[in-house]
Coordinates of C-alpha atoms in Angstrom, one line a residue:
M1 CA 91.1 84.6 72.5
Q2 CA 93.6 87.5 71.5
T3 CA 94.1 90.8 73.3
R4 CA 96.4 93.5 73.7
F5 CA 98.2 91.6 76.7
T6 CA 98.3 88.2 74.2
Q7 CA 100.2 90.0 71.5
A8 CA 102.3 92.3 73.4
F9 CA 103.7 89.2 75.8
G10 CA 103.2 86.6 73.1
V11 CA 100.6 84.1 74.9
A12 CA 97.8 82.1 73.7
R13 CA 95.7 83.0 76.0
P14 CA 94.7 86.0 78.5
L15 CA 95.5 84.4 82.1
L16 CA 98.4 84.7 83.9
C17 CA 99.9 83.2 87.2
P18 CA 101.0 85.3 89.2
G19 CA 103.8 85.0 91.6
M20 CA 102.7 83.9 94.2
S21 CA 105.1 83.2 97.2
Y22 CA 105.7 79.1 98.3
I23 CA 102.8 78.6 95.5
A24 CA 104.5 79.8 92.0
T25 CA 107.3 77.4 91.2
P26 CA 108.7 76.5 88.4
E27 CA 106.2 73.8 87.4
L28 CA 103.5 76.0 88.4
V29 CA 104.2 78.6 86.1
A30 CA 105.9 76.0 83.6
A31 CA 102.7 74.1 83.2
T32 CA 100.7 78.2 83.5
C33 CA 102.4 78.8 80.4
N34 CA 102.8 74.9 78.6
A35 CA 98.8 75.4 78.6
G36 CA 98.4 79.1 76.6
G37 CA 98.9 81.8 80.0
L38 CA 102.1 83.3 81.0
G39 CA 103.0 82.4 84.8
I40 CA 105.4 84.6 86.9
L41 CA 108.1 82.6 89.1
A42 CA 107.9 83.6 92.7
T43 CA 111.7 84.9 93.8
G44 CA 110.3 86.5 97.1
P45 CA 111.6 82.6 99.4
L46 CA 114.4 82.5 97.4
S47 CA 118.0 83.7 97.0
A48 CA 119.7 85.3 93.8
T49 CA 121.6 81.3 93.5
Q50 CA 117.8 79.8 93.4
T51 CA 116.4 82.0 91.5
R52 CA 119.0 81.5 88.6
A53 CA 118.8 78.1 89.4
A54 CA 114.7 78.3 89.3
I55 CA 114.8 80.1 85.7
R56 CA 116.8 77.9 84.3
R57 CA 114.2 75.0 86.0
I58 CA 111.5 76.7 84.0
R59 CA 113.0 76.9 80.5
E60 CA 113.9 73.1 80.6
L61 CA 110.0 72.9 81.3
T62 CA 108.6 75.7 78.6
D63 CA 110.2 77.2 75.8
K64 CA 107.2 79.7 76.0
P65 CA 107.3 83.3 77.3
F66 CA 107.3 83.1 81.6
G67 CA 108.2 85.9 83.9
I68 CA 110.0 86.4 87.2
G69 CA 108.1 88.2 90.3
C70 CA 110.0 90.6 93.0
T71 CA 108.5 92.7 95.5
L72 CA 110.9 95.7 95.7
M73 CA 110.3 96.5 99.3
M74 CA 111.8 93.3 100.4
P75 CA 115.4 92.5 101.0
G76 CA 117.4 90.2 98.5
A77 CA 114.4 91.2 95.9
H78 CA 117.0 93.5 94.1
E79 CA 119.2 90.5 93.9
N80 CA 117.0 88.5 92.1
A81 CA 115.5 91.6 90.0
E82 CA 119.6 91.9 88.7
V83 CA 119.4 87.9 88.7
G84 CA 116.3 88.2 86.3
L85 CA 118.0 90.9 84.1
Q86 CA 121.0 88.8 83.4
E87 CA 119.1 85.7 82.7
Q88 CA 117.0 87.9 80.5
V89 CA 114.1 86.5 81.9
P90 CA 110.8 88.1 79.2
V91 CA 108.9 89.4 81.5
I92 CA 110.0 90.8 85.1
N93 CA 106.5 91.5 87.6
F94 CA 107.6 94.5 90.1
S95 CA 105.8 95.5 93.2
L96 CA 106.0 98.1 96.2
G97 CA 109.0 100.0 95.1
K98 CA 110.1 102.1 91.6
G99 CA 110.7 99.7 89.5
D100 CA 112.4 102.5 86.0
W101 CA 115.7 100.7 86.3
I102 CA 114.1 97.4 85.6
V103 CA 112.1 98.5 82.9
K104 CA 114.9 100.7 81.2
R105 CA 117.1 97.1 81.1
A106 CA 114.5 95.2 80.5
H107 CA 113.9 97.1 77.7
T108 CA 117.2 96.6 76.0
Y109 CA 117.2 93.0 75.6
G110 CA 113.5 93.1 74.1
G111 CA 112.2 91.9 78.0
K112 CA 109.0 93.7 78.8
V113 CA 107.6 94.5 82.5
I114 CA 104.5 94.0 84.2
A115 CA 104.1 96.7 87.8
T116 CA 101.8 95.5 90.0
V117 CA 99.2 98.7 91.4
V118 CA 96.6 99.2 93.2
T119 CA 96.0 102.8 93.4
E120 CA 95.0 105.4 90.2
K121 CA 97.9 106.7 91.4
H122 CA 100.5 104.4 91.4
A123 CA 99.0 103.1 88.2
Q124 CA 99.7 106.3 86.1
S125 CA 103.6 106.6 88.1
A126 CA 104.3 103.0 86.5
A127 CA 102.6 103.9 83.4
N128 CA 104.8 107.2 83.5
S129 CA 108.0 104.8 84.3
G130 CA 108.1 103.0 80.9
V131 CA 106.2 99.7 82.1
D132 CA 104.8 97.6 79.8
A133 CA 101.3 96.3 81.8
L134 CA 99.8 96.5 85.1
L135 CA 98.5 93.9 86.7
V136 CA 95.1 95.6 88.8
T137 CA 94.9 94.1 92.0
G138 CA 91.5 94.8 93.8
H139 CA 90.1 94.4 97.3
E140 CA 89.4 90.9 96.5
A141 CA 92.8 89.3 96.1
A142 CA 94.5 87.2 98.2
A143 CA 97.2 88.7 100.6
H144 CA 98.1 92.6 99.2
G145 CA 94.9 93.9 97.4
G146 CA 93.8 97.1 98.0
E147 CA 90.7 99.5 99.0
V148 CA 88.9 99.9 96.2
T149 CA 87.2 96.3 94.3
S150 CA 88.4 95.1 91.1
L151 CA 84.3 96.1 89.5
V152 CA 85.5 99.5 90.2
L153 CA 89.2 99.7 90.2
I154 CA 89.8 98.3 86.9
P155 CA 87.8 101.2 84.7
A156 CA 89.0 103.7 86.4
I157 CA 92.6 102.7 85.8
R158 CA 91.5 101.9 82.1
R159 CA 90.7 105.5 82.0
L160 CA 94.1 107.0 82.7
T161 CA 95.7 104.5 80.4
T162 CA 96.1 102.4 77.5
L163 CA 98.8 99.7 78.4
P164 CA 97.4 96.3 78.8
I165 CA 95.3 95.3 82.1
I166 CA 96.0 92.5 84.1
A167 CA 93.0 92.0 86.6
A168 CA 93.4 90.0 90.1
G169 CA 91.0 90.0 92.6
G170 CA 88.0 88.2 92.4
F171 CA 88.6 85.6 88.9
G172 CA 88.6 82.1 88.5
N173 CA 86.1 80.8 86.1
G174 CA 84.9 81.8 82.1
D175 CA 82.6 84.1 83.0
G176 CA 85.2 86.7 85.1
L177 CA 87.5 86.6 82.1
L178 CA 84.8 87.6 80.3
A179 CA 83.9 90.5 82.8
A180 CA 86.7 91.2 83.5
L181 CA 87.6 91.8 79.7
A182 CA 84.3 94.0 79.7
L183 CA 85.3 96.2 81.9
G184 CA 88.5 97.5 80.4
A185 CA 91.1 94.5 80.9
D186 CA 92.6 92.3 78.5
A187 CA 93.3 89.5 81.2
V188 CA 93.1 88.4 84.3
A189 CA 95.8 87.2 87.2
M190 CA 93.7 84.0 89.1
G191 CA 96.5 83.2 92.0
S192 CA 93.9 81.5 93.9
R193 CA 92.2 79.9 91.4
L194 CA 95.6 78.2 90.5
A195 CA 96.7 77.4 94.0
M196 CA 94.3 75.0 93.2
T197 CA 95.3 73.3 90.4
Q198 CA 97.4 69.6 90.7
E199 CA 100.4 71.3 89.5
S200 CA 100.2 73.4 92.3
P201 CA 102.8 72.6 95.6
V202 CA 100.2 73.7 97.9
H203 CA 99.6 71.1 100.7
Q204 CA 96.1 68.8 100.2
R205 CA 95.2 69.9 103.6
S206 CA 95.4 73.1 102.9
K207 CA 93.1 72.8 99.6
E208 CA 90.8 71.1 101.1
M209 CA 90.7 73.3 103.6
I210 CA 90.1 76.4 100.2
R211 CA 86.9 74.1 99.0
Q212 CA 85.5 74.6 102.2
R213 CA 85.2 78.0 102.2
S214 CA 82.7 80.7 101.5
V215 CA 83.7 83.3 99.7
A216 CA 83.0 85.1 103.3
D217 CA 86.1 82.7 104.7
T218 CA 88.3 85.6 104.8
L219 CA 89.8 88.1 107.3
Y220 CA 91.5 91.5 106.1
S221 CA 93.9 92.7 108.1
R222 CA 96.9 95.3 108.4
N223 CA 98.2 93.2 111.5
F224 CA 99.6 89.8 109.9
D225 CA 102.3 91.2 107.9
G226 CA 102.4 95.1 108.0
L227 CA 100.5 95.7 104.8
W228 CA 96.5 95.5 104.4
C229 CA 96.1 92.1 103.9
R230 CA 93.6 88.8 102.9
V231 CA 93.9 85.7 104.8
M232 CA 91.3 82.5 104.8
D233 CA 89.5 83.1 107.8
S234 CA 91.2 80.5 110.2
P235 CA 92.1 80.1 114.3
A236 CA 95.8 81.1 113.6
A237 CA 94.6 83.7 111.0
R238 CA 92.5 85.4 113.9
R239 CA 95.3 84.8 116.7
A240 CA 98.0 85.9 113.8
T241 CA 95.4 89.4 112.6
R242 CA 94.0 90.7 116.6
K243 CA 97.0 92.8 116.7
P244 CA 99.7 93.9 115.6
L245 CA 103.0 91.9 116.6
G246 CA 105.7 94.4 118.9
L247 CA 108.6 95.0 116.9
L248 CA 111.5 92.7 118.9
R249 CA 109.1 89.8 118.8
A250 CA 107.9 90.3 114.8
A251 CA 112.1 90.6 114.4
W252 CA 113.0 87.6 116.1
R253 CA 110.6 85.4 113.9
A254 CA 111.6 87.5 110.3
A255 CA 115.2 87.0 111.8
L256 CA 114.3 82.9 112.1
A257 CA 112.3 83.6 109.0
A258 CA 115.9 84.2 107.0
R259 CA 117.8 81.9 108.2
S260 CA 115.5 79.1 106.9
M261 CA 115.7 81.5 103.7
H262 CA 119.6 81.1 103.8
M263 CA 119.5 85.4 104.2
P264 CA 122.1 86.8 106.4
L265 CA 120.5 88.8 109.0
F266 CA 122.7 91.5 108.5
R267 CA 122.3 92.0 105.2
V268 CA 118.2 92.2 106.1
V269 CA 118.9 94.5 109.1
I270 CA 121.3 96.5 106.7
G271 CA 119.6 96.7 103.7
G272 CA 116.2 97.8 105.8
L273 CA 118.2 101.0 107.4
L274 CA 119.9 102.1 104.5
R275 CA 117.6 101.8 101.8
Q276 CA 114.1 102.3 103.9
P277 CA 114.4 103.3 107.3
Q278 CA 111.0 104.2 107.8
Q279 CA 109.9 100.8 106.9
L280 CA 112.3 99.0 109.6
R281 CA 109.0 98.2 111.0
Q282 CA 107.5 97.2 108.6
L283 CA 110.2 95.1 107.3
A284 CA 110.6 93.1 110.4
Q285 CA 106.7 92.4 110.6
F286 CA 106.7 91.2 106.5
G287 CA 109.7 89.0 107.4
A288 CA 107.3 87.3 111.0
A289 CA 105.0 86.7 108.9
T290 CA 106.7 84.5 105.9
E291 CA 107.1 81.5 108.2
S292 CA 103.9 81.0 109.2
I293 CA 102.6 81.6 105.0
R294 CA 104.9 78.8 104.4
L295 CA 103.7 76.5 107.3
A296 CA 100.2 76.5 105.5
I297 CA 101.2 76.3 101.7
Q298 CA 104.0 73.4 102.4
D299 CA 103.0 71.2 105.4
G300 CA 99.4 72.0 105.6
D301 CA 99.8 73.7 109.0
H302 CA 96.9 75.2 110.3
Q303 CA 97.3 75.5 113.7
R304 CA 100.4 77.5 113.0
G305 CA 100.1 78.8 109.5
V306 CA 98.0 81.2 107.5
Q307 CA 96.9 80.7 104.2
L308 CA 96.8 84.2 101.6
I309 CA 93.5 83.5 99.8
G310 CA 91.2 85.6 97.4
Q311 CA 87.6 85.6 98.5
V312 CA 86.8 83.5 95.3
Q313 CA 87.6 81.0 97.5
G314 CA 84.5 80.4 97.8
L315 CA 83.9 79.1 94.2
L316 CA 86.8 77.0 94.2
D317 CA 85.5 73.2 94.8
D318 CA 87.7 71.3 92.3
T319 CA 91.6 71.1 91.4
P320 CA 92.0 70.2 87.5
T321 CA 95.3 70.4 85.5
V322 CA 96.2 73.5 84.6
A323 CA 95.4 72.8 81.1
E324 CA 92.1 71.9 82.0
L325 CA 91.2 74.4 83.5
F326 CA 92.5 77.0 80.8
Q327 CA 90.4 74.7 78.2
R328 CA 87.2 75.4 80.5
I329 CA 87.6 78.5 81.2
E330 CA 87.8 79.4 77.3
M331 CA 84.6 77.2 77.6
E332 CA 83.0 78.7 80.0
A333 CA 84.1 82.5 78.6
Q334 CA 82.8 81.6 75.0
Q335 CA 79.0 80.3 76.9
C336 CA 78.8 83.5 79.0
R337 CA 79.3 85.6 76.0
E338 CA 76.6 83.2 73.6
R339 CA 74.5 84.0 76.5
L340 CA 74.8 87.8 76.5
A341 CA 74.2 87.4 73.0
R342 CA 70.9 85.8 73.3
L343 CA 69.9 89.0 75.9

């Protein structure tokens, strides 16, 4: 299935694995690429040295195009983006910040840049900066989807640009892929679906919890990490979203997270003060949530951990390999197309 996305990024299928922290590892990224999609490495939990090693590991596992993701508001993100540029990574996906400098540098070696957006305003700004595609994240998505559902957001942004659009939020099967294409998208990102594959590092206990949940079993709150965020409904998540952390407690938990990521606390604090002083509280809350996310994903600890998940979890009931999943999605999309043609 060829679209503007597959043609622009040199992949066989209009399917993308987004850069999910602790989930989009080199192994899952490479499996996505080898199955014909585009995998995006999560660099949020990584130091610059670890990011470089992860990029080189991906290149050992696949010769297909791949990318890295950088959440620019976070300390360490600029350094990780710099590593990606030095390594001439084929694709860089940035979010929560201005990435025009990434666009300029990546284009010098033939790299491509994807901007993650949740509003029409952000989409227009990203398009003006010269990005090569937009990852449009609807309300249904895990973590930081916007206020508008994919059903409305995708066609709204399609009216603004001819850039390839990757739709995220609510997509996990072939019917969803065809629906996204009908709305004006050129590909889908399926984070929750790919988290439920054999190559995904998500703990088996967490995968089983996802399998048991319905589409209604999520919480959407800004109290968890300071941004509007969708997580799995659980006792721990209810506690974490009941009220926002105070600055001192958030700063303490962020310090622990920075230590576990081998990131000097001095750099975290000074970086926040110098680059985004008005968002220091946000940085502390974001950092404080990091360990909760890791506990759920890596340890399967849902007494203390919180699982980021999209509403599509209610449609997920197995854990195929990535290759099996992509073949199934392609078949489902074809069957859906034939069913619609008969109408």
